[in-house]
Amino acid sequence: MATATNEMRELGAEELVARLRESKEELFNLRFQMATGQMDNNRRLRTVRHDIARIYTVMRERELGLSTGPDGSTDTEEGAA
């Protein structure tokens, strides 16, 4: 699910929130796998963390009005996470 920041900027607010929720769930599962010794791909943990940071960055840019969503809106849902 690794995506570029530009691709994240093209998503709507609801899609960003959904993507954030999915990434957080995946991060939880990866951490659980790491703790139990079932982790196959250690790099995936870092990739998911970076994806979450990208999503938060895009949401913050819109909140500050530095960029707009695909529909021209600058707001995101508050308390999404």
PDB file of C-alpha atoms in Angstrom:
ATOM      1  CA  MET A   1       0.000   0.000   0.000  1.00  0.00           C
ATOM      2  CA  ALA A   2       2.999   2.302  -0.199  1.00  0.00           C
ATOM      3  CA  THR A   3       1.937   5.360  -2.135  1.00  0.00           C
ATOM      4  CA  ALA A   4       3.526   8.652  -3.022  1.00  0.00           C
ATOM      5  CA  THR A   5       2.500  11.838  -1.277  1.00  0.00           C
ATOM      6  CA  ASN A   6       1.153  13.218  -4.556  1.00  0.00           C
ATOM      7  CA  GLU A   7      -1.211  10.250  -4.816  1.00  0.00           C
ATOM      8  CA  MET A   8      -2.378  10.922  -1.245  1.00  0.00           C
ATOM      9  CA  ARG A   9      -3.115  14.536  -2.137  1.00  0.00           C
ATOM     10  CA  GLU A  10      -5.510  13.358  -4.861  1.00  0.00           C
ATOM     11  CA  LEU A  11      -7.661  11.458  -2.352  1.00  0.00           C
ATOM     12  CA  GLY A  12     -10.729  12.935  -0.718  1.00  0.00           C
ATOM     13  CA  ALA A  13     -11.069  13.472   3.033  1.00  0.00           C
ATOM     14  CA  GLU A  14     -13.114  10.299   3.559  1.00  0.00           C
ATOM     15  CA  GLU A  15     -10.655   8.246   1.535  1.00  0.00           C
ATOM     16  CA  LEU A  16      -7.750   9.612   3.578  1.00  0.00           C
ATOM     17  CA  VAL A  17      -9.488   8.706   6.828  1.00  0.00           C
ATOM     18  CA  ALA A  18     -10.221   5.207   5.512  1.00  0.00           C
ATOM     19  CA  ARG A  19      -6.623   4.788   4.338  1.00  0.00           C
ATOM     20  CA  LEU A  20      -5.373   5.980   7.736  1.00  0.00           C
ATOM     21  CA  ARG A  21      -7.595   3.495   9.548  1.00  0.00           C
ATOM     22  CA  GLU A  22      -6.404   0.630   7.326  1.00  0.00           C
ATOM     23  CA  SER A  23      -2.765   1.583   7.805  1.00  0.00           C
ATOM     24  CA  LYS A  24      -3.113   1.763  11.574  1.00  0.00           C
ATOM     25  CA  GLU A  25      -4.757  -1.665  11.636  1.00  0.00           C
ATOM     26  CA  GLU A  26      -1.965  -3.068   9.492  1.00  0.00           C
ATOM     27  CA  LEU A  27       0.657  -1.485  11.756  1.00  0.00           C
ATOM     28  CA  PHE A  28      -0.994  -3.080  14.788  1.00  0.00           C
ATOM     29  CA  ASN A  29      -0.964  -6.484  13.102  1.00  0.00           C
ATOM     30  CA  LEU A  30       2.657  -6.088  12.026  1.00  0.00           C
ATOM     31  CA  ARG A  31       3.714  -5.151  15.547  1.00  0.00           C
ATOM     32  CA  PHE A  32       1.873  -8.189  16.866  1.00  0.00           C
ATOM     33  CA  GLN A  33       3.664 -10.395  14.338  1.00  0.00           C
ATOM     34  CA  MET A  34       6.990  -8.852  15.338  1.00  0.00           C
ATOM     35  CA  ALA A  35       6.343  -9.563  19.017  1.00  0.00           C
ATOM     36  CA  THR A  36       5.393 -13.187  18.363  1.00  0.00           C
ATOM     37  CA  GLY A  37       8.272 -13.823  15.980  1.00  0.00           C
ATOM     38  CA  GLN A  38       6.089 -14.383  12.911  1.00  0.00           C
ATOM     39  CA  MET A  39       7.334 -11.354  10.980  1.00  0.00           C
ATOM     40  CA  ASP A  40       8.447 -12.176   7.440  1.00  0.00           C
ATOM     41  CA  ASN A  41       9.158  -8.726   6.039  1.00  0.00           C
ATOM     42  CA  ASN A  42      10.651  -6.271   8.541  1.00  0.00           C
ATOM     43  CA  ARG A  43      10.754  -3.524   5.918  1.00  0.00           C
ATOM     44  CA  ARG A  44       6.939  -3.481   5.727  1.00  0.00           C
ATOM     45  CA  LEU A  45       6.751  -2.097   9.276  1.00  0.00           C
ATOM     46  CA  ARG A  46       8.756   0.967   8.276  1.00  0.00           C
ATOM     47  CA  THR A  47       6.806   1.406   5.041  1.00  0.00           C
ATOM     48  CA  VAL A  48       3.460   1.430   6.845  1.00  0.00           C
ATOM     49  CA  ARG A  49       4.735   3.948   9.403  1.00  0.00           C
ATOM     50  CA  HIS A  50       5.869   6.222   6.573  1.00  0.00           C
ATOM     51  CA  ASP A  51       2.468   5.878   4.866  1.00  0.00           C
ATOM     52  CA  ILE A  52       0.749   6.950   8.086  1.00  0.00           C
ATOM     53  CA  ALA A  53       3.052   9.967   8.315  1.00  0.00           C
ATOM     54  CA  ARG A  54       2.256  10.889   4.698  1.00  0.00           C
ATOM     55  CA  ILE A  55      -1.475  10.741   5.400  1.00  0.00           C
ATOM     56  CA  TYR A  56      -1.115  12.953   8.466  1.00  0.00           C
ATOM     57  CA  THR A  57       1.011  15.380   6.444  1.00  0.00           C
ATOM     58  CA  VAL A  58      -1.620  15.719   3.713  1.00  0.00           C
ATOM     59  CA  MET A  59      -4.392  16.137   6.293  1.00  0.00           C
ATOM     60  CA  ARG A  60      -2.395  18.861   8.056  1.00  0.00           C
ATOM     61  CA  GLU A  61      -1.642  20.652   4.777  1.00  0.00           C
ATOM     62  CA  ARG A  62      -5.356  20.822   4.051  1.00  0.00           C
ATOM     63  CA  GLU A  63      -6.107  21.981   7.575  1.00  0.00           C
ATOM     64  CA  LEU A  64      -3.643  24.852   7.177  1.00  0.00           C
ATOM     65  CA  GLY A  65      -4.880  25.624   3.672  1.00  0.00           C
ATOM     66  CA  LEU A  66      -1.545  24.824   2.028  1.00  0.00           C
ATOM     67  CA  SER A  67      -3.138  22.381  -0.390  1.00  0.00           C
ATOM     68  CA  THR A  68      -6.621  21.429  -1.465  1.00  0.00           C
ATOM     69  CA  GLY A  69      -8.391  18.148  -1.927  1.00  0.00           C
ATOM     70  CA  PRO A  70      -9.539  16.822  -5.289  1.00  0.00           C
ATOM     71  CA  ASP A  71     -12.870  18.614  -4.915  1.00  0.00           C
ATOM     72  CA  GLY A  72     -11.250  21.916  -3.957  1.00  0.00           C
ATOM     73  CA  SER A  73     -12.015  21.627  -0.258  1.00  0.00           C
ATOM     74  CA  THR A  74      -9.338  22.357   2.313  1.00  0.00           C
ATOM     75  CA  ASP A  75     -10.924  20.768   5.369  1.00  0.00           C
ATOM     76  CA  THR A  76     -10.627  17.259   6.768  1.00  0.00           C
ATOM     77  CA  GLU A  77     -12.674  15.454   9.357  1.00  0.00           C
ATOM     78  CA  GLU A  78     -11.596  16.368  12.875  1.00  0.00           C
ATOM     79  CA  GLY A  79     -10.814  13.567  15.289  1.00  0.00           C
ATOM     80  CA  ALA A  80     -10.423  11.025  12.519  1.00  0.00           C
ATOM     81  CA  ALA A  81      -7.952   8.851  14.358  1.00  0.00           C
TER      82      ALA A  81
END
